[in-house]
Coordinates of C-alpha atoms in Angstrom, one line a residue:
Chain A
M1078 CA -35.3 79.7 -43.7
R1079 CA -35.5 83.5 -42.1
D1080 CA -32.4 84.6 -40.9
N1081 CA -33.5 84.9 -37.5
L1082 CA -30.1 86.8 -36.0
I1083 CA -31.3 86.3 -32.6
L1084 CA -31.5 83.5 -32.7
R1085 CA -28.2 82.5 -34.3
V1086 CA -26.5 84.4 -32.1
T1087 CA -28.0 83.2 -28.2
A1088 CA -27.3 79.9 -30.9
R1089 CA -23.4 80.5 -31.1
I1090 CA -22.6 81.3 -27.4
L1091 CA -25.1 78.1 -26.7
I1092 CA -23.7 74.9 -28.2
P1093 CA -19.9 75.0 -26.8
I1094 CA -21.4 75.5 -22.7
I1095 CA -24.0 73.0 -24.0
I1096 CA -21.3 70.5 -25.8
L1097 CA -19.0 71.4 -22.4
F1098 CA -21.6 70.8 -20.3
A1099 CA -22.9 66.7 -22.3
L1100 CA -18.9 66.0 -21.3
Y1101 CA -18.8 66.6 -18.1
V1102 CA -21.5 65.2 -18.1
Q1103 CA -20.2 62.2 -19.3
F1104 CA -16.8 61.5 -18.4
H1105 CA -17.5 62.7 -14.5
G1106 CA -21.0 60.1 -14.5
D1107 CA -19.6 58.1 -11.9
Y1108 CA -19.3 59.9 -9.2
S1109 CA -22.5 62.3 -10.0
P1110 CA -25.6 62.4 -12.1
G1111 CA -25.7 61.2 -15.8
G1112 CA -23.2 58.8 -17.8
G1113 CA -23.4 57.8 -21.2
F1114 CA -27.5 58.2 -21.8
Q1115 CA -27.6 61.2 -20.5
A1116 CA -25.1 63.1 -22.1
G1117 CA -25.6 61.5 -25.2
V1118 CA -29.2 63.4 -25.5
I1119 CA -27.4 66.7 -24.4
F1120 CA -24.9 66.2 -26.8
S1121 CA -27.1 66.1 -29.4
S1122 CA -29.8 68.8 -28.2
A1123 CA -26.5 71.0 -29.5
I1124 CA -26.2 69.7 -32.8
L1125 CA -30.0 70.4 -33.1
L1126 CA -30.3 73.8 -32.1
Y1127 CA -27.2 73.9 -34.4
A1128 CA -30.6 72.4 -37.1
L1129 CA -32.4 74.8 -35.7
A1130 CA -31.0 78.4 -36.4
F1131 CA -29.1 77.2 -38.9
G1132 CA -31.0 75.4 -41.1
L1133 CA -31.3 71.5 -41.3
D1134 CA -28.5 71.4 -45.0
T1135 CA -25.7 73.7 -42.8
A1136 CA -26.4 70.6 -39.9
A1137 CA -26.3 67.3 -42.3
K1138 CA -22.6 69.2 -43.7
V1139 CA -21.8 69.1 -40.3
V1140 CA -22.7 65.4 -39.1
P1141 CA -23.5 63.4 -41.9
N1142 CA -26.1 60.7 -42.7
Q1143 CA -22.8 58.1 -42.6
A1144 CA -20.6 60.1 -40.0
L1145 CA -24.3 59.2 -37.8
I1146 CA -24.2 55.8 -38.6
A1147 CA -20.9 54.6 -38.3
T1148 CA -20.9 56.8 -35.1
A1149 CA -23.8 54.1 -33.8
S1150 CA -22.0 51.3 -33.7
L1151 CA -18.8 52.4 -33.5
G1152 CA -20.4 52.7 -30.0
V1153 CA -22.3 49.9 -29.3
L1154 CA -18.9 48.2 -31.2
L1155 CA -16.9 49.9 -28.2
Y1156 CA -19.2 48.8 -25.6
A1157 CA -19.5 45.2 -27.0
G1158 CA -15.9 45.3 -27.3
T1159 CA -14.7 46.3 -23.3
G1160 CA -16.7 43.4 -22.8
V1161 CA -14.8 41.0 -25.0
V1162 CA -11.2 42.4 -23.9
S1163 CA -12.2 41.0 -20.3
L1164 CA -13.4 38.4 -22.1
F1165 CA -9.6 37.1 -23.6
F1166 CA -8.2 38.3 -18.9
G1167 CA -9.9 34.9 -18.9
G1168 CA -12.5 37.0 -16.1
E1169 CA -16.1 37.3 -17.7
F1170 CA -17.7 38.6 -19.5
L1171 CA -17.9 43.4 -19.3
N1172 CA -15.6 41.4 -15.8
Y1173 CA -13.7 45.9 -15.8
S1174 CA -12.1 44.1 -12.9
L1175 CA -9.2 42.5 -14.8
L1176 CA -8.7 45.7 -17.3
A1177 CA -6.0 46.7 -14.8
D1178 CA -3.6 45.3 -12.1
E1179 CA -5.6 46.9 -9.9
P1180 CA -9.9 46.1 -10.0
T1181 CA -10.5 50.1 -8.8
T1182 CA -8.9 51.2 -11.8
G1183 CA -10.1 48.5 -14.0
Q1184 CA -13.7 49.5 -12.6
H1185 CA -12.4 53.0 -13.8
I1186 CA -11.6 52.4 -16.4
G1187 CA -14.4 50.2 -18.0
I1188 CA -17.3 52.2 -16.8
I1189 CA -15.8 55.3 -18.7
I1190 CA -14.6 53.3 -21.9
I1191 CA -18.0 51.8 -21.9
E1192 CA -20.2 55.1 -20.5
L1193 CA -17.8 56.5 -24.4
G1194 CA -19.7 54.1 -26.2
V1195 CA -23.0 54.7 -24.9
G1196 CA -22.7 57.8 -25.1
L1197 CA -21.7 58.3 -29.3
T1198 CA -24.6 55.2 -29.9
V1199 CA -27.5 57.4 -27.9
A1200 CA -25.8 60.9 -30.0
A1201 CA -26.3 59.9 -33.1
I1202 CA -29.2 58.0 -33.0
M1203 CA -31.1 61.0 -31.2
L1204 CA -29.5 63.0 -34.6
L1205 CA -30.7 60.4 -36.5
I1206 CA -34.3 60.2 -35.5
F1207 CA -34.2 64.1 -36.0
F1208 CA -32.8 64.6 -39.1
T1209 CA -35.2 61.3 -40.0
F1210 CA -38.1 62.8 -38.8
A1211 CA -36.9 66.5 -40.3
R1212 CA -36.5 65.3 -44.0
R1213 CA -39.4 63.8 -44.0
I1214 CA -41.4 66.4 -42.8
L1215 CA -39.3 69.1 -45.3
N1216 CA -40.3 67.3 -48.6
Chain B
M334 CA -10.9 29.2 -22.1
I335 CA -13.7 29.2 -24.8
H336 CA -15.7 26.3 -22.4
E337 CA -17.0 28.3 -19.5
Q338 CA -17.8 31.4 -22.0
L339 CA -19.9 29.6 -24.6
S340 CA -22.9 30.9 -22.7
V341 CA -22.6 34.7 -22.8
L342 CA -20.3 33.8 -26.6
L343 CA -23.3 33.6 -28.2
V344 CA -24.6 36.7 -27.1
V345 CA -21.7 38.9 -27.5
I346 CA -20.9 37.4 -30.8
P347 CA -24.1 39.0 -32.8
L348 CA -24.1 42.1 -31.0
L349 CA -20.5 42.6 -31.6
A350 CA -21.5 41.6 -35.7
A351 CA -24.7 44.1 -35.9
P352 CA -22.4 47.2 -35.7
I353 CA -20.3 46.2 -38.3
T354 CA -22.8 44.8 -40.7
A355 CA -24.5 48.0 -40.1
M356 CA -21.5 50.1 -41.3
F357 CA -21.0 47.6 -44.7
N358 CA -23.6 48.2 -46.8
K359 CA -23.0 46.1 -49.4
L360 CA -25.5 42.7 -49.2
S361 CA -23.2 39.9 -50.5
W362 CA -20.5 41.2 -47.3
S363 CA -23.5 41.5 -45.0
W364 CA -25.3 38.8 -45.4
L365 CA -21.0 36.8 -45.0
I366 CA -21.4 38.3 -41.9
T367 CA -24.4 37.3 -40.8
L368 CA -23.9 33.7 -42.4
L369 CA -20.5 32.9 -40.1
V370 CA -22.7 35.0 -37.1
C371 CA -25.0 32.2 -37.7
A372 CA -22.9 28.9 -38.1
S373 CA -20.8 30.5 -34.6
C374 CA -24.4 30.6 -33.1
C375 CA -25.3 27.3 -34.2
F376 CA -22.3 25.8 -33.5
F377 CA -22.0 27.0 -29.7
S378 CA -25.1 26.1 -29.3
A379 CA -24.9 22.3 -30.6
W380 CA -22.1 22.2 -28.3
L381 CA -24.6 24.2 -24.8
L382 CA -26.5 21.3 -25.7
M383 CA -24.1 18.9 -25.5
D384 CA -23.0 19.6 -22.2
V385 CA -26.9 20.0 -20.1
A386 CA -28.5 17.3 -22.3
N387 CA -27.5 14.2 -18.7
G388 CA -29.3 17.2 -16.8
E389 CA -26.2 19.9 -15.9
I390 CA -27.1 23.0 -15.2
I391 CA -24.5 25.9 -15.8
H392 CA -23.9 29.2 -14.4
Y393 CA -22.9 32.1 -15.5
E394 CA -21.6 35.8 -14.0
L395 CA -21.8 38.2 -15.7
G396 CA -18.9 41.4 -14.5
G397 CA -17.9 38.8 -11.9
W398 CA -21.1 40.1 -10.2
A399 CA -23.0 37.3 -8.1
P400 CA -26.3 36.1 -8.9
P401 CA -28.8 37.7 -6.5
W402 CA -27.1 41.4 -7.1
G403 CA -26.0 40.4 -10.6
I404 CA -27.1 39.5 -13.9
E405 CA -27.0 35.9 -14.4
Y406 CA -27.0 33.4 -17.4
R407 CA -29.0 30.2 -16.6
I408 CA -28.8 27.2 -18.9
D409 CA -30.1 23.5 -18.6
A410 CA -31.6 20.7 -20.8
L411 CA -34.3 23.5 -21.0
N412 CA -33.3 26.5 -22.7
A413 CA -30.9 25.0 -24.6
L414 CA -32.4 22.8 -26.9
V415 CA -34.4 26.6 -27.3
A416 CA -31.1 27.9 -27.7
L417 CA -30.6 25.5 -30.7
I418 CA -33.4 25.7 -33.1
V419 CA -34.3 29.9 -32.2
C420 CA -30.0 29.1 -33.7
I421 CA -30.8 26.7 -36.5
I422 CA -33.6 28.2 -37.9
A423 CA -31.3 31.4 -38.3
L424 CA -28.8 29.6 -40.1
C425 CA -30.9 28.3 -42.7
T426 CA -33.6 31.1 -42.8
T427 CA -29.4 33.0 -43.2
I428 CA -28.9 31.0 -45.8
Y429 CA -32.4 31.0 -48.1
S430 CA -32.1 35.3 -47.7
R431 CA -30.1 36.1 -50.2
K432 CA -31.8 36.5 -53.0
S433 CA -35.2 36.7 -51.4
V434 CA -33.7 39.6 -49.7
E435 CA -32.2 41.3 -52.7
Q436 CA -35.7 40.8 -54.8
E437 CA -37.6 42.1 -51.4
I438 CA -36.2 45.2 -49.8
L439 CA -34.4 48.4 -51.2
P440 CA -30.9 48.3 -51.6
Y441 CA -29.2 51.0 -49.2
Q442 CA -31.8 49.1 -46.3
H443 CA -29.5 45.7 -46.9
G444 CA -26.8 46.5 -44.5
M445 CA -28.8 48.3 -41.8
F446 CA -32.3 44.7 -42.7
Y447 CA -29.4 42.2 -41.7
A448 CA -28.1 44.3 -38.0
A449 CA -31.8 44.0 -37.3
F450 CA -31.9 40.4 -37.4
Q451 CA -28.9 40.4 -36.1
L452 CA -30.3 42.1 -33.1
C453 CA -33.4 39.9 -33.0
F454 CA -31.7 37.1 -33.6
L455 CA -29.5 37.9 -30.1
G456 CA -32.9 39.6 -28.7
L457 CA -34.3 36.0 -28.8
L458 CA -31.1 34.0 -27.7
G459 CA -30.2 36.0 -24.4
I460 CA -34.2 36.6 -23.1
T461 CA -33.8 32.2 -23.2
L462 CA -30.3 31.9 -21.7
T463 CA -30.1 34.4 -19.2
G464 CA -31.6 33.4 -15.4
D465 CA -32.7 37.1 -14.1
I466 CA -36.3 38.5 -15.2
F467 CA -35.4 41.7 -15.3
N468 CA -32.4 40.8 -17.9
V469 CA -36.0 39.0 -20.2
F470 CA -37.0 42.2 -21.0
V471 CA -34.4 44.2 -21.6
F472 CA -33.7 41.3 -24.3
L473 CA -37.9 41.5 -24.9
E474 CA -37.4 44.4 -25.9
I475 CA -33.9 45.0 -27.9
S476 CA -35.6 41.5 -29.9
S477 CA -39.1 43.1 -30.5
L478 CA -37.5 46.5 -31.1
A479 CA -35.7 45.0 -34.0
S480 CA -38.6 42.6 -35.5
Y481 CA -41.0 45.6 -35.0
A482 CA -38.8 47.2 -37.5
L483 CA -37.7 44.1 -39.7
I484 CA -41.8 43.3 -40.6
A485 CA -42.2 47.6 -41.3
M486 CA -39.6 46.6 -44.7
G487 CA -42.3 44.6 -45.9
K488 CA -43.0 45.2 -49.6
N489 CA -46.6 45.1 -49.4
R490 CA -47.7 49.1 -47.9
K491 CA -50.3 47.2 -45.9
A492 CA -46.5 46.4 -43.4
L493 CA -46.3 49.2 -41.7
T494 CA -49.9 49.5 -40.3
S495 CA -49.6 45.7 -39.2
S496 CA -45.8 46.2 -37.8
F497 CA -47.7 48.9 -35.5
H498 CA -50.0 46.7 -34.6
Y499 CA -48.2 44.3 -33.3
L500 CA -45.4 47.5 -31.5
V501 CA -48.9 48.7 -30.0
L502 CA -49.8 45.4 -29.0
G503 CA -46.5 44.2 -28.6
T504 CA -45.9 47.1 -26.4
L505 CA -48.0 46.3 -24.0
G506 CA -47.8 42.8 -23.4
A507 CA -44.2 44.2 -22.5
T508 CA -45.1 46.7 -20.5
F509 CA -47.4 44.0 -18.1
F510 CA -44.9 42.2 -18.1
L511 CA -41.9 44.9 -16.7
I512 CA -45.0 45.8 -13.7
G513 CA -45.5 42.1 -13.3
V514 CA -41.5 41.9 -12.6
G515 CA -41.6 45.3 -11.0
L516 CA -44.7 43.9 -8.0
A517 CA -42.5 40.7 -7.5
Y518 CA -38.8 42.6 -6.6
A519 CA -41.2 44.9 -4.9
A520 CA -42.5 41.7 -2.6
T521 CA -39.2 40.2 -2.9
G522 CA -36.4 42.3 -2.9
T523 CA -34.3 40.3 -6.2
L524 CA -34.4 39.7 -9.4
N525 CA -33.1 36.9 -9.6
M526 CA -35.1 34.0 -11.7
D527 CA -33.6 31.3 -9.2
D528 CA -33.7 33.4 -6.0
L529 CA -37.5 34.5 -6.1
A530 CA -38.0 30.7 -6.6
A531 CA -36.9 30.1 -3.2
K532 CA -38.2 34.6 -2.1
L533 CA -41.9 33.8 -3.9
P534 CA -43.0 31.0 -1.1
L535 CA -42.7 32.8 1.8
V536 CA -44.7 36.3 0.3
E537 CA -47.9 33.7 -1.7
N538 CA -49.9 35.3 -0.2
I539 CA -50.0 38.8 0.4
Q540 CA -52.2 40.6 -2.7
M541 CA -49.0 42.0 -4.9
V542 CA -47.8 38.6 -5.5
H543 CA -51.0 37.0 -7.6
T544 CA -50.9 40.7 -9.3
A545 CA -47.5 40.3 -10.3
F546 CA -48.1 36.7 -11.5
A547 CA -51.4 37.8 -13.4
L548 CA -49.3 40.9 -15.3
I549 CA -46.3 38.2 -16.5
I550 CA -49.0 35.7 -17.3
V551 CA -51.4 38.3 -20.4
G552 CA -47.5 40.2 -20.5
L553 CA -46.5 37.1 -21.7
A554 CA -49.5 35.6 -23.9
L555 CA -49.5 38.6 -26.4
K556 CA -46.8 38.6 -27.2
A557 CA -46.6 34.8 -26.8
A558 CA -50.2 35.4 -29.2
I559 CA -52.1 32.8 -27.4
Y560 CA -55.2 33.0 -28.3
P561 CA -57.4 35.9 -27.9
L562 CA -54.2 37.8 -27.7
H563 CA -53.1 36.3 -30.8
L564 CA -54.2 39.8 -32.9
W565 CA -51.4 41.2 -33.5
L566 CA -50.1 38.0 -35.4
P567 CA -51.5 37.2 -39.2
N568 CA -50.7 40.1 -40.1
A569 CA -47.7 40.3 -38.8
Y570 CA -46.6 37.5 -40.3
S571 CA -48.0 37.4 -43.9
Y572 CA -47.0 41.4 -44.0
A573 CA -43.5 41.2 -43.0
P574 CA -40.0 40.3 -46.1
T575 CA -40.1 36.4 -46.4
V576 CA -37.2 36.1 -44.3
I577 CA -38.2 37.2 -41.4
S578 CA -41.5 35.1 -41.8
I579 CA -39.9 32.5 -41.6
F580 CA -37.8 33.1 -38.8
L581 CA -40.3 34.7 -36.4
S582 CA -43.3 32.7 -37.1
A583 CA -40.5 29.8 -35.9
T584 CA -38.7 32.0 -33.3
A585 CA -40.3 35.1 -31.5
T586 CA -43.4 33.2 -30.1
K587 CA -41.6 30.1 -29.9
V588 CA -39.5 32.0 -26.6
A589 CA -42.3 33.0 -25.5
I590 CA -43.8 30.1 -24.4
Y591 CA -39.9 29.6 -22.9
V592 CA -40.1 32.4 -20.9
L593 CA -44.4 31.4 -20.1
I594 CA -43.4 27.9 -18.9
R595 CA -39.8 29.3 -17.0
C596 CA -41.9 30.9 -15.0
L597 CA -44.6 29.1 -14.7
F598 CA -42.5 26.0 -13.6
N599 CA -39.2 28.2 -11.8
V600 CA -40.3 31.5 -11.3
F601 CA -43.9 30.7 -9.1
S602 CA -43.9 27.2 -7.9
L603 CA -46.1 24.4 -9.3
E604 CA -47.9 24.4 -6.1
Y605 CA -48.3 27.9 -6.5
V606 CA -49.9 27.9 -9.9
L607 CA -52.3 25.1 -9.3
T608 CA -54.5 26.7 -6.6
T609 CA -55.3 29.4 -9.8
W610 CA -57.1 28.9 -12.6
L611 CA -54.5 29.1 -14.8
P612 CA -54.4 25.5 -15.7
Q613 CA -58.2 24.9 -17.0
I614 CA -58.3 28.2 -18.5
M615 CA -55.1 27.6 -21.0
T616 CA -56.1 23.8 -21.3
V617 CA -59.8 25.3 -22.5
L618 CA -57.8 28.7 -24.2
G619 CA -54.9 26.2 -26.4
A620 CA -58.2 24.1 -27.7
V621 CA -60.8 27.5 -28.8
A622 CA -56.8 28.2 -30.4
I623 CA -56.3 25.4 -31.3
L624 CA -60.0 25.4 -33.7
Y625 CA -60.1 29.0 -34.3
G626 CA -57.0 29.3 -35.9
S627 CA -57.6 26.3 -38.1
V628 CA -61.0 27.3 -39.1
R629 CA -59.5 30.7 -40.0
A630 CA -57.1 28.7 -41.3
I631 CA -59.6 27.0 -44.2
G632 CA -61.0 30.9 -45.0
Q633 CA -58.1 31.6 -46.2
T634 CA -57.4 32.8 -50.0
G635 CA -52.9 33.6 -49.6
M636 CA -50.4 30.9 -48.4
K637 CA -48.5 33.8 -45.8
K638 CA -52.3 34.4 -43.7
M639 CA -52.9 30.4 -43.6
L640 CA -49.3 29.9 -43.0
A641 CA -50.3 32.7 -40.3
Y642 CA -53.7 30.6 -38.4
S643 CA -52.3 27.7 -38.9
S644 CA -49.3 29.1 -36.8
V645 CA -51.8 30.4 -33.7
A646 CA -53.5 26.8 -33.9
Q647 CA -50.1 24.9 -33.7
I648 CA -49.4 27.8 -30.3
G649 CA -53.0 25.9 -29.2
Y650 CA -51.0 23.0 -28.7
M651 CA -48.4 24.3 -27.0
I652 CA -50.6 25.7 -24.7
M653 CA -52.7 23.0 -24.0
G654 CA -50.1 20.4 -23.2
I655 CA -48.7 22.9 -20.4
G656 CA -51.9 23.4 -19.7
F657 CA -52.6 19.5 -18.2
L658 CA -49.4 20.4 -16.2
S659 CA -48.0 17.5 -16.2
Q660 CA -44.5 15.9 -17.0
Q661 CA -46.4 13.9 -20.5
G662 CA -48.2 17.5 -21.2
L663 CA -45.1 19.4 -21.4
T664 CA -43.0 17.8 -22.8
A665 CA -44.9 17.9 -25.9
S666 CA -44.9 21.1 -25.7
I667 CA -41.2 21.5 -25.3
V668 CA -40.9 18.8 -28.6
H669 CA -44.1 20.8 -30.3
L670 CA -42.1 24.0 -29.4
F671 CA -38.8 23.0 -31.7
N672 CA -41.1 21.0 -34.1
H673 CA -43.1 23.3 -35.2
A674 CA -40.2 25.9 -35.5
L675 CA -38.9 23.1 -38.4
M676 CA -41.7 22.6 -39.9
K677 CA -43.3 26.2 -39.9
G678 CA -40.3 27.1 -41.0
A679 CA -39.6 25.1 -44.2
L680 CA -43.6 26.4 -44.9
F681 CA -42.7 29.6 -45.4
M682 CA -40.0 28.8 -47.0
A683 CA -41.8 27.2 -49.2
A684 CA -44.3 31.1 -50.2
G685 CA -40.9 32.6 -50.1
L686 CA -39.8 30.0 -52.6
Y687 CA -43.6 31.1 -54.6
I688 CA -42.8 34.0 -54.0
Y689 CA -39.3 35.2 -55.2
R690 CA -40.9 33.5 -58.3
V691 CA -44.8 35.4 -58.7
N692 CA -44.0 38.0 -57.1
T693 CA -47.2 36.9 -54.9
A694 CA -48.6 33.7 -53.2
T695 CA -53.1 34.7 -53.3
F696 CA -54.1 31.1 -53.9
E697 CA -55.3 32.9 -57.4
N698 CA -51.9 33.6 -58.8
L699 CA -50.9 30.5 -57.0
K700 CA -53.1 28.1 -59.0
G701 CA -50.0 24.8 -61.3
M702 CA -46.6 25.8 -59.1
G703 CA -47.1 23.2 -58.0
R704 CA -46.7 20.8 -61.6
E705 CA -44.1 23.7 -62.4
M706 CA -41.9 23.6 -59.8
P707 CA -41.9 20.1 -58.4
Y708 CA -39.5 19.5 -55.7
T709 CA -40.0 23.6 -53.6
F710 CA -44.0 21.5 -53.7
F711 CA -42.8 18.1 -52.5
A712 CA -41.1 19.7 -49.8
M713 CA -43.6 21.7 -48.8
L714 CA -45.6 18.2 -48.4
I715 CA -42.9 17.1 -46.0
A716 CA -43.8 19.9 -44.0
A717 CA -47.6 19.6 -44.5
L718 CA -47.3 15.8 -43.4
S719 CA -45.6 17.5 -41.0
L720 CA -48.9 19.7 -39.5
I721 CA -51.8 17.2 -39.6
G722 CA -49.0 14.5 -37.9
V723 CA -48.8 12.2 -40.5
P724 CA -47.0 9.1 -38.8
G725 CA -43.0 9.9 -39.2
T726 CA -42.9 12.7 -39.1
V727 CA -41.6 14.5 -35.8
G728 CA -45.3 16.5 -36.1
F729 CA -46.6 13.2 -35.2
V730 CA -44.0 12.7 -32.5
S731 CA -45.6 15.6 -30.2
K732 CA -49.1 15.0 -31.5
W733 CA -49.2 11.5 -30.2
Q734 CA -46.9 13.1 -27.1
L735 CA -49.6 15.8 -26.7
I736 CA -52.7 12.6 -27.3
N737 CA -51.4 10.4 -24.5
A738 CA -51.1 13.4 -22.1
A739 CA -54.4 14.1 -22.4
L740 CA -55.6 10.3 -21.9
E741 CA -53.9 10.3 -19.3
Q742 CA -55.6 12.8 -17.2
Q743 CA -58.8 10.9 -18.9
Q744 CA -59.5 14.7 -20.4
W745 CA -61.5 13.8 -23.2
G746 CA -62.3 16.0 -24.8
M747 CA -59.5 17.0 -25.3
V748 CA -58.2 14.8 -27.5
V749 CA -61.2 14.7 -29.3
I750 CA -60.1 18.0 -30.0
I751 CA -56.6 17.3 -31.2
L752 CA -58.0 14.7 -33.5
L753 CA -60.3 17.6 -34.8
G754 CA -57.1 19.7 -35.2
S755 CA -56.0 16.9 -37.2
L756 CA -58.4 16.9 -39.6
L757 CA -59.1 20.5 -39.8
A758 CA -55.6 20.4 -40.9
I759 CA -56.0 18.1 -43.6
V760 CA -58.2 20.1 -45.0
Y761 CA -57.0 23.4 -45.2
V762 CA -52.9 21.0 -46.2
W763 CA -55.9 19.7 -48.9
K764 CA -56.5 23.3 -49.7
L765 CA -52.9 24.2 -49.8
V766 CA -52.3 20.8 -53.0
E767 CA -55.5 21.2 -54.8
V768 CA -54.1 24.8 -55.7
L769 CA -50.7 23.9 -56.1
Y770 CA -50.7 21.1 -58.2
F771 CA -54.7 19.9 -59.0
Q772 CA -55.5 23.3 -60.5
S773 CA -54.8 24.6 -64.1
A774 CA -52.2 27.5 -64.7
E775 CA -54.8 30.6 -66.3
K776 CA -53.6 34.2 -65.5
I777 CA -54.6 36.6 -63.4
R778 CA -55.6 40.9 -63.9
V779 CA -55.5 43.0 -61.0
Q780 CA -56.9 45.8 -61.9
G781 CA -55.4 45.6 -66.1
V782 CA -52.5 45.3 -65.0
E783 CA -51.2 41.4 -64.8
S784 CA -49.9 40.5 -61.8
G785 CA -47.7 37.5 -61.8
S786 CA -45.7 37.9 -65.4
E787 CA -43.6 39.4 -63.6
R788 CA -41.8 35.1 -63.6
I789 CA -38.4 34.1 -62.6
G790 CA -38.1 31.7 -64.5
S791 CA -35.7 29.4 -61.3
S792 CA -35.3 28.8 -57.3
P793 CA -32.2 30.4 -56.2
L794 CA -30.0 27.1 -55.0
G795 CA -29.4 28.7 -51.3
M796 CA -33.5 29.2 -51.3
T797 CA -34.5 26.0 -52.1
S798 CA -31.4 23.5 -49.8
A799 CA -33.1 25.5 -46.9
M800 CA -35.8 25.1 -47.8
W801 CA -34.8 20.6 -48.0
I802 CA -32.4 20.7 -44.9
L803 CA -35.9 22.0 -42.9
A804 CA -37.1 19.3 -44.6
L805 CA -36.0 16.8 -44.2
A806 CA -35.0 18.1 -40.9
C807 CA -39.5 16.6 -40.3
I808 CA -38.3 13.6 -41.0
Y809 CA -35.3 13.0 -39.8
F810 CA -36.7 14.3 -36.2
G811 CA -39.6 12.0 -37.3
F812 CA -37.8 8.8 -36.7
N813 CA -35.0 9.8 -34.1
T814 CA -36.9 11.6 -30.9
E815 CA -33.3 11.3 -29.5
L816 CA -32.5 15.1 -29.1
T817 CA -36.2 16.2 -28.5
L818 CA -37.3 13.5 -26.9
G819 CA -34.6 12.7 -24.7
T820 CA -33.5 16.3 -24.1
A821 CA -37.4 18.0 -23.6
G822 CA -37.8 14.3 -20.3
T823 CA -34.7 15.3 -18.9
A824 CA -35.6 20.1 -19.3
V825 CA -38.7 19.0 -17.9
D826 CA -37.6 16.7 -14.7
L827 CA -35.5 19.3 -14.1
L828 CA -38.2 21.4 -13.9
F829 CA -40.3 19.4 -12.0
S830 CA -37.8 18.7 -9.2
A831 CA -37.6 22.9 -9.5
G832 CA -41.7 22.2 -8.0
G833 CA -40.4 20.3 -5.8
T834 CA -38.3 20.5 -4.1
K835 CA -39.6 24.4 -2.5

């Protein structure tokens, strides 16, 4: 890959901001537009920019394939697990109100954990798709 | 506590297990997890069926949100029966799968294969259990996306194109269904099936509802591979990995037909359907499918493709039964849905065993294999006789019901076609028997390479026992019709009383 100074410097400045914005969209999702899916996509775009600026192999060192698969699976587990926890508290599947003493607090906790699960899975899957196709083209 | 949660557990167990399976990339572990998942789902769905067999309806509010707004799982005799057959087939397929997967799927894909299998399984269960029409679409997509990936894992390069073909047509079908659901939502403001059924009659005569009806039916017909929309099926089933051919042929189209029945009788009422041309169209398309599928099956040169075309014909019987719009016709369809899953499962398992041993399932390479593998041949014969409808097998029960339903409405033409379909089935089954048993084995060369040379000496126990379970079930349910006919009768009573009260 050709050494592109401007791209690298800009990427270095932009990536933290993008990740910060992703986290904002993620955790402020229950008050403002946003949520796990959008945050996951924004987060993955930060890594994607890193891969474009510093090369695929460097990016693969940051996020190895196995880690991506594990993260994607963990996200789904987090989602389903929250539902199962509410089952154990005697409610229906995904009934967040039972997660805390106060139903409203429980609903806040529930939606934040669920959206975190969605965010993890979406970010990991987006990157997996990108890496799979990028490697295929390079090979 | 577990009792009230039964319906959701069926979906939650595979949902929890699938990501875990994806992380373990070892065949033995992923197989074991899948086996446990399927066995527990099988147990729970049998329990569920016992609860609703007497005509009771179970409602389950997901997340504690009340039905018209929240998603509701609504289980009656019909979907409990469909869920049970999906679980039984999934369990038998998993028992069968181990050696076959080891042979056909690349080692680094084993974990992913089983994870996708579980996702497909959970999608199909979700479709059957949910009482929310948008939720049906969501689960339809989960199961379809998983099955596209699974079909593409087939060893033959054609698996990729047939999977893509299925992807394009399947997405088209799902989109039609979604647009239809969207229009129905625009007309009524609700997505809950019960609520839709209550509100649709009030807006019955506006154009939008007719459009919604047409789009939903066409979308589902594509998914169910009803005759002119069946084009994706033969290739997808014959190039998919064996395990997936078994699972999908026995469950996927059945579940789509279940949704079709649900939409016709529960969402749109019987009276509404009677004002359209649909019943006549379905009966005629069913008849054409029976003849077309059987004739094409006779012409095939490979076992898997023959079975796939025979599926097209068998779907014809179910559609014809629905098209009669009578209690007996619908009972015949539902029973055939259950029975066909058993026999097609057994037949594809037999084909899979031949593939395991000889590495191919074209008739040229299978000559004389029936004598070499008598047990497999015999199990296949039982299932094949059932496909024809010989008394004492499950095929007879459902065809007898269907003929009675046709006689009841004095549709003589349809009676002739059902009988003709059975005759054509005899022809292709005989072709199979002749190739496997009466022709002498010979070595074939394909492009200079001797094909079928890498033979494996014996059949694995898991594969044969799973096949025998289904083959014996073909006989058992042929004599003991209490479960199938009894439950189908209860289900049909519920469907018709739902239409009558509105």
